[in-house]
Short mmCIF file of C-alpha atoms and ligand atoms in Angstrom, two decimals:
data_model
loop_
_atom_site.label_atom_id
_atom_site.label_comp_id
_atom_site.label_asym_id
_atom_site.label_seq_id
_atom_site.Cartn_x
_atom_site.Cartn_y
_atom_site.Cartn_z
CA MET A 5 24.34 -79.05 203.93
CA THR A 6 25.07 -81.70 201.34
CA LEU A 7 23.00 -84.71 200.45
CA THR A 8 24.50 -87.98 199.20
CA ILE A 9 22.40 -89.98 196.77
CA LEU A 10 23.05 -93.74 196.71
CA ASN A 11 22.35 -96.60 194.33
CA PRO A 12 20.43 -99.06 196.59
CA ALA A 13 21.68 -102.05 194.55
CA THR A 14 25.39 -101.25 194.99
CA GLU A 15 25.40 -98.79 197.93
CA GLN A 16 27.65 -96.62 195.73
CA ARG A 17 27.35 -92.85 195.54
CA LEU A 18 25.40 -91.56 192.55
CA ALA A 19 25.47 -87.84 193.31
CA GLN A 20 26.26 -85.22 195.92
CA LEU A 21 23.72 -82.38 196.07
CA GLU A 22 23.18 -79.15 197.94
CA ARG A 23 20.19 -79.41 200.26
CA ALA A 24 17.66 -76.61 199.95
CA GLY A 25 16.21 -75.03 203.09
CA VAL A 26 13.42 -72.60 203.93
CA GLU A 27 15.08 -69.71 202.07
CA GLU A 28 15.32 -71.66 198.79
CA THR A 29 11.74 -72.89 199.22
CA ASP A 30 10.50 -69.33 199.69
CA ALA A 31 12.44 -68.25 196.58
CA ALA A 32 10.83 -71.05 194.53
CA VAL A 33 7.35 -70.09 195.78
CA ALA A 34 8.07 -66.43 194.93
CA ALA A 35 9.21 -67.44 191.41
CA ALA A 36 6.06 -69.54 190.94
CA ARG A 37 3.90 -66.70 192.22
CA ALA A 38 5.53 -64.20 189.87
CA ALA A 39 5.07 -66.54 186.90
CA PHE A 40 1.40 -67.28 187.63
CA PRO A 41 -0.39 -64.22 186.14
CA ALA A 42 1.25 -64.66 182.73
CA TRP A 43 0.97 -68.47 182.78
CA ARG A 44 -2.75 -68.50 183.47
CA LYS A 45 -3.24 -66.22 180.45
CA VAL A 46 -1.34 -68.46 178.03
CA ALA A 47 -3.78 -69.57 175.32
CA PRO A 48 -5.07 -73.11 175.92
CA THR A 49 -3.64 -74.39 172.64
CA ASP A 50 -0.19 -73.01 173.57
CA ARG A 51 -0.34 -74.54 177.04
CA ALA A 52 -1.25 -77.84 175.38
CA ARG A 53 1.64 -77.45 172.92
CA LEU A 54 4.12 -76.99 175.79
CA LEU A 55 2.84 -80.10 177.57
CA ARG A 56 3.15 -82.05 174.30
CA ARG A 57 6.71 -80.82 173.86
CA LEU A 58 7.54 -81.95 177.38
CA ALA A 59 5.99 -85.37 176.63
CA THR A 60 8.10 -85.61 173.46
CA LEU A 61 11.27 -84.62 175.33
CA VAL A 62 10.57 -87.34 177.90
CA GLU A 63 10.23 -89.80 174.99
CA ASP A 64 13.44 -88.52 173.37
CA ASN A 65 15.30 -89.00 176.68
CA HIS A 66 13.45 -92.19 177.64
CA GLU A 67 16.42 -94.50 178.13
CA GLU A 68 18.48 -91.91 180.06
CA LEU A 69 15.56 -91.19 182.43
CA ALA A 70 14.80 -94.91 182.87
CA ARG A 71 18.46 -95.67 183.73
CA LEU A 72 18.57 -92.77 186.19
CA GLU A 73 15.34 -93.93 187.88
CA SER A 74 16.51 -97.55 187.98
CA ARG A 75 19.85 -96.62 189.58
CA ASN A 76 18.40 -94.18 192.10
CA VAL A 77 15.50 -96.36 193.31
CA GLY A 78 17.12 -99.76 192.66
CA LYS A 79 14.18 -100.79 190.51
CA PRO A 80 14.53 -103.18 187.55
CA ILE A 81 15.25 -101.38 184.29
CA SER A 82 12.27 -103.04 182.57
CA GLY A 83 9.91 -101.52 185.16
CA ALA A 84 11.64 -98.14 185.00
CA ARG A 85 11.22 -98.09 181.20
CA GLY A 86 7.48 -98.70 181.63
CA GLU A 87 7.20 -95.92 184.20
CA ILE A 88 9.00 -93.34 182.05
CA GLY A 89 6.78 -94.37 179.13
CA MET A 90 3.80 -93.62 181.36
CA VAL A 91 5.24 -90.19 182.29
CA ALA A 92 5.25 -89.23 178.59
CA GLN A 93 1.71 -90.58 178.16
CA VAL A 94 0.52 -88.56 181.16
CA PHE A 95 1.84 -85.31 179.65
CA HIS A 96 0.30 -86.20 176.25
CA TYR A 97 -3.02 -86.92 177.97
CA TYR A 98 -3.14 -83.61 179.85
CA ALA A 99 -2.01 -81.73 176.72
CA GLY A 100 -5.19 -83.11 175.14
CA ALA A 101 -7.25 -82.27 178.23
CA VAL A 102 -6.41 -78.54 178.42
CA ASP A 103 -9.26 -77.43 176.12
CA LYS A 104 -11.71 -80.14 177.19
CA HIS A 105 -12.03 -78.98 180.77
CA TYR A 106 -14.62 -76.23 180.79
CA GLY A 107 -17.56 -74.78 182.63
CA GLU A 108 -21.28 -74.99 182.04
CA THR A 109 -24.33 -72.79 181.65
CA ILE A 110 -27.14 -73.31 184.14
CA PRO A 111 -30.80 -72.36 183.56
CA VAL A 112 -31.81 -69.60 186.03
CA ALA A 113 -34.41 -66.87 186.16
CA GLY A 114 -33.58 -63.33 185.02
CA GLY A 115 -30.32 -63.96 183.24
CA VAL A 116 -27.55 -66.31 182.31
CA ASP A 117 -25.53 -68.31 184.77
CA MET A 118 -22.18 -69.79 183.85
CA THR A 119 -19.27 -71.49 185.56
CA PHE A 120 -15.56 -71.16 184.92
CA ARG A 121 -12.72 -73.46 185.91
CA GLU A 122 -10.10 -71.20 187.44
CA PRO A 123 -6.55 -72.23 188.32
CA LEU A 124 -5.65 -72.20 192.03
CA GLY A 125 -2.32 -70.35 191.79
CA VAL A 126 0.91 -71.84 193.16
CA VAL A 127 0.62 -75.53 194.03
CA GLY A 128 3.11 -77.52 196.13
CA LEU A 129 3.68 -81.10 195.02
CA ILE A 130 5.31 -83.46 197.53
CA VAL A 131 6.19 -86.89 196.15
CA PRO A 132 7.68 -90.11 197.59
CA TRP A 133 10.68 -92.21 196.62
CA ASN A 134 8.95 -95.32 195.26
CA PHE A 135 7.80 -94.05 191.82
CA PRO A 136 9.52 -90.66 191.76
CA LEU A 137 8.95 -89.36 188.23
CA ASN A 138 5.75 -91.26 187.59
CA ILE A 139 3.96 -89.85 190.64
CA SER A 140 5.42 -86.38 189.90
CA SER A 141 3.86 -86.47 186.43
CA TRP A 142 0.43 -87.46 187.80
CA LYS A 143 0.43 -84.15 189.68
CA LEU A 144 2.36 -81.93 187.25
CA GLY A 145 0.19 -82.84 184.23
CA PRO A 146 -3.20 -81.71 185.59
CA ALA A 147 -1.70 -78.85 187.65
CA LEU A 148 -0.04 -77.27 184.60
CA ALA A 149 -2.96 -78.06 182.26
CA CYS A 150 -5.27 -76.09 184.58
CA GLY A 151 -2.96 -73.06 184.52
CA ASN A 152 -1.25 -73.38 187.92
CA THR A 153 2.44 -72.87 188.56
CA VAL A 154 4.19 -75.50 190.68
CA VAL A 155 6.89 -76.18 193.25
CA LEU A 156 7.80 -79.86 193.15
CA LYS A 157 9.55 -81.45 196.15
CA PRO A 158 10.89 -84.92 195.37
CA ALA A 159 11.91 -87.30 198.18
CA GLU A 160 15.48 -86.77 199.33
CA LEU A 161 16.34 -90.40 198.62
CA THR A 162 15.38 -90.20 194.94
CA PRO A 163 15.44 -86.65 193.51
CA LEU A 164 17.47 -87.23 190.32
CA THR A 165 14.76 -87.70 187.68
CA ALA A 166 12.64 -84.83 189.04
CA MET A 167 15.67 -82.53 188.75
CA ARG A 168 16.21 -83.68 185.16
CA LEU A 169 12.53 -83.09 184.41
CA GLY A 170 12.91 -79.49 185.65
CA ASP A 171 15.58 -78.99 182.94
CA LEU A 172 13.40 -80.64 180.30
CA ALA A 173 10.48 -78.34 181.19
CA LEU A 174 12.70 -75.30 180.46
CA GLU A 175 13.93 -76.93 177.25
CA ALA A 176 10.31 -77.53 176.23
CA GLY A 177 9.70 -73.79 176.55
CA PHE A 178 7.80 -73.50 179.84
CA PRO A 179 8.48 -69.96 181.08
CA GLU A 180 10.91 -69.54 184.01
CA GLY A 181 9.10 -69.96 187.34
CA VAL A 182 6.27 -72.18 186.07
CA VAL A 183 7.96 -75.44 187.09
CA ASN A 184 10.28 -75.26 190.13
CA VAL A 185 12.03 -78.25 191.68
CA VAL A 186 13.36 -77.97 195.25
CA VAL A 187 15.42 -80.79 196.80
CA GLY A 188 15.49 -80.85 200.59
CA LYS A 189 14.11 -82.53 203.69
CA GLY A 190 10.38 -83.13 203.99
CA SER A 191 10.40 -81.70 207.49
CA VAL A 192 11.94 -78.46 206.15
CA VAL A 193 11.04 -77.90 202.49
CA GLY A 194 7.81 -79.93 202.59
CA GLN A 195 6.73 -78.33 205.84
CA ARG A 196 7.41 -74.84 204.50
CA LEU A 197 5.30 -75.54 201.40
CA ILE A 198 2.46 -76.74 203.61
CA GLU A 199 2.55 -73.60 205.76
CA HIS A 200 3.40 -71.03 203.08
CA PRO A 201 0.60 -68.47 202.69
CA ASP A 202 1.24 -68.14 198.94
CA VAL A 203 0.78 -71.86 198.24
CA ALA A 204 -2.86 -72.59 197.38
CA LYS A 205 -2.79 -76.37 197.39
CA ILE A 206 -0.67 -79.37 198.36
CA GLY A 207 -0.75 -82.49 196.20
CA PHE A 208 0.82 -85.16 198.43
CA THR A 209 1.70 -88.84 198.04
CA GLY A 210 3.36 -90.68 200.92
CA SER A 211 2.71 -92.13 204.33
CA THR A 212 -0.51 -91.72 206.29
CA ASP A 213 1.46 -90.14 209.18
CA VAL A 214 2.82 -87.34 207.01
CA GLY A 215 -0.59 -87.08 205.32
CA GLN A 216 -1.99 -86.15 208.73
CA GLU A 217 0.74 -83.48 209.06
CA VAL A 218 -0.28 -82.10 205.67
CA MET A 219 -3.93 -81.83 206.75
CA ARG A 220 -3.03 -80.22 210.06
CA GLY A 221 -0.60 -77.74 208.48
CA ALA A 222 -2.97 -76.88 205.64
CA ALA A 223 -5.71 -75.94 208.10
CA SER A 224 -4.11 -72.62 209.05
CA THR A 225 -4.42 -71.27 205.49
CA ILE A 226 -7.38 -73.45 204.37
CA LYS A 227 -5.20 -74.95 201.65
CA ARG A 228 -6.69 -77.45 199.30
CA VAL A 229 -5.13 -80.89 199.70
CA THR A 230 -5.07 -84.10 197.74
CA LEU A 231 -3.73 -87.04 199.72
CA GLU A 232 -2.60 -90.35 198.24
CA LEU A 233 -1.48 -92.38 201.24
CA GLY A 234 -0.76 -95.95 202.21
CA GLY A 235 -2.65 -99.15 201.51
CA LYS A 236 -3.13 -102.72 202.72
CA SER A 237 -5.00 -104.03 199.73
CA ALA A 238 -6.67 -107.42 199.45
CA ASN A 239 -6.29 -109.84 196.57
CA VAL A 240 -9.45 -111.96 196.97
CA VAL A 241 -9.32 -115.38 195.30
CA PHE A 242 -12.58 -117.35 195.15
CA ALA A 243 -12.68 -121.13 194.63
CA ASP A 244 -14.28 -120.75 191.17
CA ALA A 245 -11.42 -118.55 189.86
CA ASP A 246 -8.82 -119.53 187.30
CA LEU A 247 -6.43 -120.51 190.11
CA GLU A 248 -3.40 -120.98 187.84
CA LYS A 249 -3.81 -117.47 186.43
CA ALA A 250 -4.50 -115.88 189.82
CA ALA A 251 -1.47 -117.59 191.41
CA ALA A 252 0.85 -116.73 188.51
CA SER A 253 -0.14 -113.07 188.77
CA ALA A 254 -0.25 -112.68 192.57
CA PRO A 255 3.53 -112.42 193.23
CA TYR A 256 3.84 -109.45 190.85
CA SER A 257 0.96 -107.67 192.56
CA VAL A 258 2.97 -107.50 195.77
CA PHE A 259 6.65 -108.00 194.87
CA ASP A 260 6.77 -105.51 191.96
CA ASN A 261 8.95 -102.56 192.94
CA ALA A 262 10.09 -104.82 195.82
CA GLY A 263 6.69 -104.32 197.45
CA GLN A 264 7.27 -100.57 197.77
CA ASP A 265 3.96 -99.81 196.16
CA CYS A 266 0.90 -98.27 197.78
CA CYS A 267 -1.28 -100.56 195.59
CA ALA A 268 0.53 -103.75 196.67
CA ARG A 269 -2.01 -106.55 197.20
CA SER A 270 -0.18 -107.60 200.36
CA ARG A 271 -3.13 -109.51 201.85
CA ILE A 272 -3.93 -112.55 199.72
CA LEU A 273 -7.36 -113.81 200.78
CA VAL A 274 -8.09 -117.36 199.57
CA GLU A 275 -11.32 -119.38 199.84
CA GLN A 276 -10.72 -122.21 202.30
CA SER A 277 -11.74 -125.03 199.89
CA VAL A 278 -8.88 -124.17 197.46
CA TYR A 279 -6.40 -122.76 199.99
CA ASP A 280 -3.92 -125.66 199.83
CA ARG A 281 -3.93 -125.90 196.04
CA PHE A 282 -3.60 -122.13 195.61
CA THR A 283 -0.79 -121.92 198.17
CA GLU A 284 1.15 -124.61 196.30
CA LEU A 285 0.79 -122.68 193.02
CA LEU A 286 1.66 -119.37 194.70
CA VAL A 287 4.85 -120.69 196.30
CA GLU A 288 5.97 -122.04 192.93
CA ALA A 289 5.23 -118.73 191.18
CA THR A 290 7.06 -116.78 193.90
CA ARG A 291 10.09 -119.07 193.60
CA ASN A 292 10.29 -118.04 189.93
CA VAL A 293 10.47 -114.26 190.55
CA LYS A 294 13.85 -113.14 189.18
CA VAL A 295 15.63 -111.12 191.87
CA GLY A 296 18.96 -109.47 191.09
CA ASP A 297 20.84 -106.72 189.27
CA PRO A 298 18.30 -104.01 188.36
CA GLU A 299 20.32 -103.18 185.22
CA ASP A 300 19.68 -106.67 183.80
CA ASP A 301 16.73 -106.69 181.37
CA ALA A 302 15.44 -109.99 182.81
CA THR A 303 15.36 -108.86 186.47
CA GLU A 304 11.90 -108.62 188.03
CA MET A 305 12.77 -107.44 191.56
CA GLY A 306 15.59 -105.29 192.91
CA PRO A 307 16.60 -104.23 196.43
CA LEU A 308 14.74 -102.01 198.89
CA VAL A 309 15.40 -98.28 198.73
CA SER A 310 17.61 -97.91 201.84
CA ALA A 311 19.23 -99.69 204.77
CA ALA A 312 16.81 -98.03 207.18
CA HIS A 313 13.82 -99.21 205.17
CA ARG A 314 15.21 -102.78 205.12
CA GLU A 315 15.33 -102.67 208.93
CA THR A 316 11.66 -101.67 209.03
CA VAL A 317 10.61 -104.39 206.57
CA SER A 318 12.62 -107.06 208.47
CA SER A 319 10.80 -106.20 211.67
CA PHE A 320 7.56 -107.57 210.20
CA VAL A 321 8.81 -111.12 209.67
CA GLU A 322 8.77 -113.15 212.88
CA GLY A 323 9.18 -116.92 213.09
CA THR A 324 9.50 -119.14 210.03
CA PRO A 325 7.72 -117.89 206.93
CA LEU A 326 5.81 -120.22 204.62
CA PHE A 327 8.32 -119.34 201.89
CA GLN A 328 11.30 -117.04 201.54
CA GLY A 329 13.28 -116.62 198.29
CA ASP A 330 16.94 -115.87 197.65
CA VAL A 331 18.77 -112.55 197.28
CA PRO A 332 22.20 -111.71 195.81
CA ASP A 333 25.25 -111.72 198.10
CA GLY A 334 27.29 -108.57 198.61
CA PRO A 335 26.29 -104.94 198.79
CA GLY A 336 22.74 -103.66 198.29
CA PHE A 337 19.66 -103.36 200.49
CA TRP A 338 18.21 -106.75 199.52
CA PHE A 339 15.20 -108.42 201.06
CA PRO A 340 13.77 -111.72 199.75
CA CYS A 341 10.24 -112.41 198.50
CA THR A 342 8.44 -113.65 201.60
CA LEU A 343 5.09 -115.40 202.08
CA VAL A 344 3.60 -115.81 205.56
CA GLU A 345 0.38 -117.44 206.74
CA ALA A 346 -1.61 -115.07 208.95
CA THR A 347 -4.91 -114.00 210.36
CA ASN A 348 -6.26 -110.53 209.67
CA ASP A 349 -5.50 -109.53 213.27
CA ASP A 350 -1.74 -110.07 212.93
CA ARG A 351 0.52 -107.02 212.57
CA ILE A 352 1.60 -108.24 209.12
CA ALA A 353 -2.03 -107.96 207.95
CA ARG A 354 -2.79 -104.64 209.63
CA GLU A 355 0.21 -102.42 208.85
CA GLU A 356 1.68 -101.41 205.53
CA VAL A 357 5.00 -103.30 205.20
CA PHE A 358 6.08 -101.56 201.98
CA GLY A 359 8.37 -104.48 201.21
CA PRO A 360 8.18 -107.88 199.47
CA VAL A 361 6.14 -109.61 202.17
CA ALA A 362 2.65 -111.03 201.56
CA ALA A 363 0.20 -112.43 204.11
CA LEU A 364 -1.98 -115.42 203.11
CA ILE A 365 -5.37 -115.44 204.85
CA PRO A 366 -8.11 -118.07 204.35
CA PHE A 367 -11.85 -117.22 204.26
CA ALA A 368 -14.99 -119.38 204.42
CA ASP A 369 -17.42 -117.63 202.07
CA GLU A 370 -18.18 -114.40 200.19
CA ALA A 371 -19.50 -112.55 203.24
CA GLU A 372 -16.37 -113.34 205.23
CA ALA A 373 -14.13 -112.37 202.29
CA VAL A 374 -15.75 -108.92 202.14
CA ALA A 375 -15.61 -108.52 205.93
CA ILE A 376 -11.89 -109.36 206.09
CA ALA A 377 -11.01 -107.24 203.03
CA ASN A 378 -12.77 -104.23 204.60
CA ASP A 379 -11.32 -104.80 208.07
CA THR A 380 -8.47 -102.32 207.62
CA PRO A 381 -8.09 -98.56 208.06
CA TYR A 382 -6.93 -98.35 204.43
CA GLY A 383 -8.89 -98.48 201.17
CA LEU A 384 -6.71 -97.90 198.15
CA SER A 385 -6.70 -100.87 195.82
CA GLY A 386 -7.58 -104.56 195.49
CA SER A 387 -8.43 -107.49 193.21
CA ILE A 388 -11.23 -110.03 192.89
CA TRP A 389 -10.66 -113.37 191.16
CA THR A 390 -13.83 -115.30 190.21
CA ARG A 391 -15.57 -116.68 187.10
CA ASP A 392 -18.96 -115.57 188.46
CA GLY A 393 -19.74 -112.17 186.91
CA ALA A 394 -22.54 -111.29 189.33
CA ARG A 395 -20.32 -112.09 192.32
CA ALA A 396 -17.52 -109.98 190.85
CA LEU A 397 -19.82 -106.97 190.69
CA ARG A 398 -21.40 -107.64 194.10
CA VAL A 399 -18.01 -107.84 195.79
CA ALA A 400 -16.62 -104.88 193.84
CA ARG A 401 -19.51 -102.73 195.12
CA ALA A 402 -19.08 -104.00 198.68
CA LEU A 403 -15.34 -103.34 199.00
CA GLU A 404 -14.39 -100.01 200.60
CA THR A 405 -11.58 -99.20 198.22
CA GLY A 406 -10.93 -96.72 195.42
CA VAL A 407 -9.30 -98.77 192.66
CA LEU A 408 -10.30 -102.38 191.93
CA SER A 409 -9.55 -104.97 189.29
CA VAL A 410 -11.38 -108.19 188.46
CA ASN A 411 -9.37 -111.19 187.21
CA SER A 412 -6.40 -108.85 186.95
CA ASN A 413 -4.05 -107.08 189.35
CA SER A 414 -3.60 -103.95 187.30
CA SER A 415 -5.03 -100.77 188.77
CA VAL A 416 -3.27 -97.76 187.28
CA ARG A 417 -4.13 -96.25 183.91
CA VAL A 418 -3.46 -92.76 182.52
CA SER A 419 -7.11 -92.11 181.68
CA THR A 420 -8.85 -93.59 184.75
CA PRO A 421 -9.25 -92.12 188.26
CA PHE A 422 -6.84 -93.27 190.96
CA GLY A 423 -7.14 -92.67 194.71
CA GLY A 424 -8.28 -94.04 198.02
CA PHE A 425 -11.13 -94.50 200.45
CA LYS A 426 -10.71 -94.20 204.25
CA GLN A 427 -7.15 -93.56 205.50
CA SER A 428 -5.69 -94.12 202.03
CA GLY A 429 -6.51 -90.49 201.38
CA PHE A 430 -8.88 -88.44 199.24
CA GLY A 431 -9.01 -86.72 195.89
CA ARG A 432 -8.40 -88.49 192.61
CA GLU A 433 -5.34 -88.47 190.37
CA LEU A 434 -5.12 -89.32 186.66
CA GLY A 435 -7.89 -89.16 184.07
CA MET A 436 -10.18 -86.15 183.76
CA HIS A 437 -10.98 -86.45 187.49
CA ALA A 438 -7.57 -85.02 188.45
CA LEU A 439 -8.42 -81.69 186.78
CA GLN A 440 -11.07 -81.07 189.42
CA SER A 441 -8.41 -81.10 192.14
CA TYR A 442 -6.28 -78.46 190.43
CA SER A 443 -9.01 -75.95 189.61
CA GLU A 444 -11.70 -74.01 191.40
CA VAL A 445 -15.28 -73.59 190.15
CA LYS A 446 -16.35 -69.97 189.76
CA ASN A 447 -20.01 -69.15 189.20
CA VAL A 448 -21.02 -65.96 187.35
CA PHE A 449 -24.58 -64.68 186.95
CA ILE A 450 -25.31 -62.06 184.28
CA SER A 451 -28.63 -60.29 184.42
CA THR A 452 -30.44 -60.03 181.09
CA GLU A 453 -33.24 -57.88 182.43
CA GLU A 454 -33.78 -54.56 180.70
P1 LIG B 512 6.90 -90.01 203.80
O1 LIG B 512 5.46 -89.79 203.89
O2 LIG B 512 7.74 -89.71 204.98
O3 LIG B 512 7.53 -89.21 202.56
C1 LIG B 512 6.81 -88.79 201.41
C2 LIG B 512 7.23 -87.38 201.02
O4 LIG B 512 6.85 -86.47 202.07
C3 LIG B 512 8.72 -87.20 200.84
O5 LIG B 512 8.98 -86.27 199.82
C4 LIG B 512 9.16 -86.66 202.19
O6 LIG B 512 10.37 -85.93 202.14
C5 LIG B 512 7.99 -85.75 202.52
N1 LIG B 512 7.86 -85.44 203.93
C6 LIG B 512 8.31 -86.14 205.01
N2 LIG B 512 8.00 -85.51 206.15
C7 LIG B 512 7.33 -84.39 205.80
C8 LIG B 512 6.75 -83.32 206.56
N3 LIG B 512 6.76 -83.29 207.89
N4 LIG B 512 6.15 -82.32 205.88
C9 LIG B 512 6.10 -82.35 204.53
N5 LIG B 512 6.64 -83.32 203.77
C10 LIG B 512 7.24 -84.34 204.40
O7 LIG B 512 7.11 -91.48 203.42
P2 LIG B 512 8.48 -92.27 203.51
O8 LIG B 512 9.13 -91.96 202.28
O9 LIG B 512 9.30 -92.03 204.73
O10 LIG B 512 7.93 -93.74 203.64
C11 LIG B 512 7.39 -94.22 204.88
C12 LIG B 512 6.19 -95.03 204.63
O11 LIG B 512 5.21 -94.30 203.92
C13 LIG B 512 6.42 -96.23 203.73
O12 LIG B 512 6.98 -97.28 204.42
C14 LIG B 512 5.02 -96.47 203.25
O13 LIG B 512 4.29 -97.13 204.23
C15 LIG B 512 4.47 -95.11 203.06
N6 LIG B 512 4.59 -94.61 201.70
C16 LIG B 512 3.51 -94.65 200.89
C17 LIG B 512 3.62 -94.22 199.60
C18 LIG B 512 2.50 -94.27 198.67
O14 LIG B 512 2.73 -94.35 197.48
N7 LIG B 512 1.27 -94.16 199.14
C19 LIG B 512 4.87 -93.73 199.06
C20 LIG B 512 5.95 -93.69 200.00
C21 LIG B 512 5.78 -94.11 201.27
P3 LIG B 512 11.81 -86.57 202.45
O15 LIG B 512 11.66 -88.05 202.35
O16 LIG B 512 12.66 -85.98 201.41
O17 LIG B 512 12.18 -86.10 203.83
#
């Protein structure tokens, strides 16, 4: 069965690929399994050297990878360049982490007790279409640093950069079988990885529905799982905030990547006393978002990833929005920047739209802001805008969410933990925290008695 890969901005064909099935998935798992014993024995400094080489190869091929990602996802080239830069940084970071992730000795009676960090074996990595190579690297870096071998399954819509990375890993000198990339349907290849008895762990990013499938499927073999799922994050703007700064930043916290971002602050909560002023500023800032050809350096927002996804996003906008921007004529899966006024009970405020649509919701005071922000099944990200430092900390502690920013909408850094509360998943990616999810603690007691 063949798979046609499209450019979402032009609807033109980018590639025609062979779709892998269960047989190819089993072959990749077998290759990863065969490569594991030798890979786990590679000296830490050599494993680090290979990760550094891969980072350097990503840097050497930066523009090619950024163009490929931009064309396949329809994302602006400026954003794609930033993402590929982060991929290289992630591999550099985990190259440096290989020999800094170690066990401990624990005081006990009658001997010495020590712990080791052991690799898990073969890990299956299932990634989505919104940040294909970036999210792949967040899983590959710690998995390889810990001594695991991997089978990476990119999303069928956007597999091109992951396939290229597979070639770069071989060029960097990773032994055959350590990094395997399999392109095929989630319900076939992904499902097989979840059920396969030789896969020790699934690192998954995607929808909450499929996250539930991963948990269910993993139960039969007690697989380890890390789940990074959806979000419905709140951007909470208090009356004492720098309103100009908060309003100028807000559109990019939800319309970046055309809103196809699990961290999108798609609920903008504004204190009632400044609601009108803030709304005025926000509409103006949203009007200025540059939507158009992703290949243009100045473009800030491109199309959605597919026609089917545009249908889904459209279904969320009923009636007349507060503001809706313009999109280019002609081909491409375009959807305009859209602002709607809502209550937290409306569908637009409860479900993840995964498109450029933001809901504006007023609140009366701090207690109500916290209550509304937490009134969601999700808990991934969020922002707090205030000049009151004590309030910033109080609210940050009260919000049921994994990744927060104060007077900023930026939540992802190579060296800091990333992941969700509640139905946004569990486990942490990035930083030193990610290493815990790709290794197992082994405890060894040695008697010193004569
Ligand atoms: P999915 O969860 O369906 O896809 C994510 C990955 O899982 C893809 O590689 C997909 O493969 C794979 N997959 C799909 N079904 C299965 C299965 N039964 N077993 C194993 N793997 C599977 O997300 P979508 O891409 O369809 O997006 C739908 C919604 O999910 C979005 O609208 C958004 O709400 C949310 N989402 C959240 C993301 C996040 O970053 N947290 C990222 C992407 C989506 P394939 O697509 O190749 O079939």
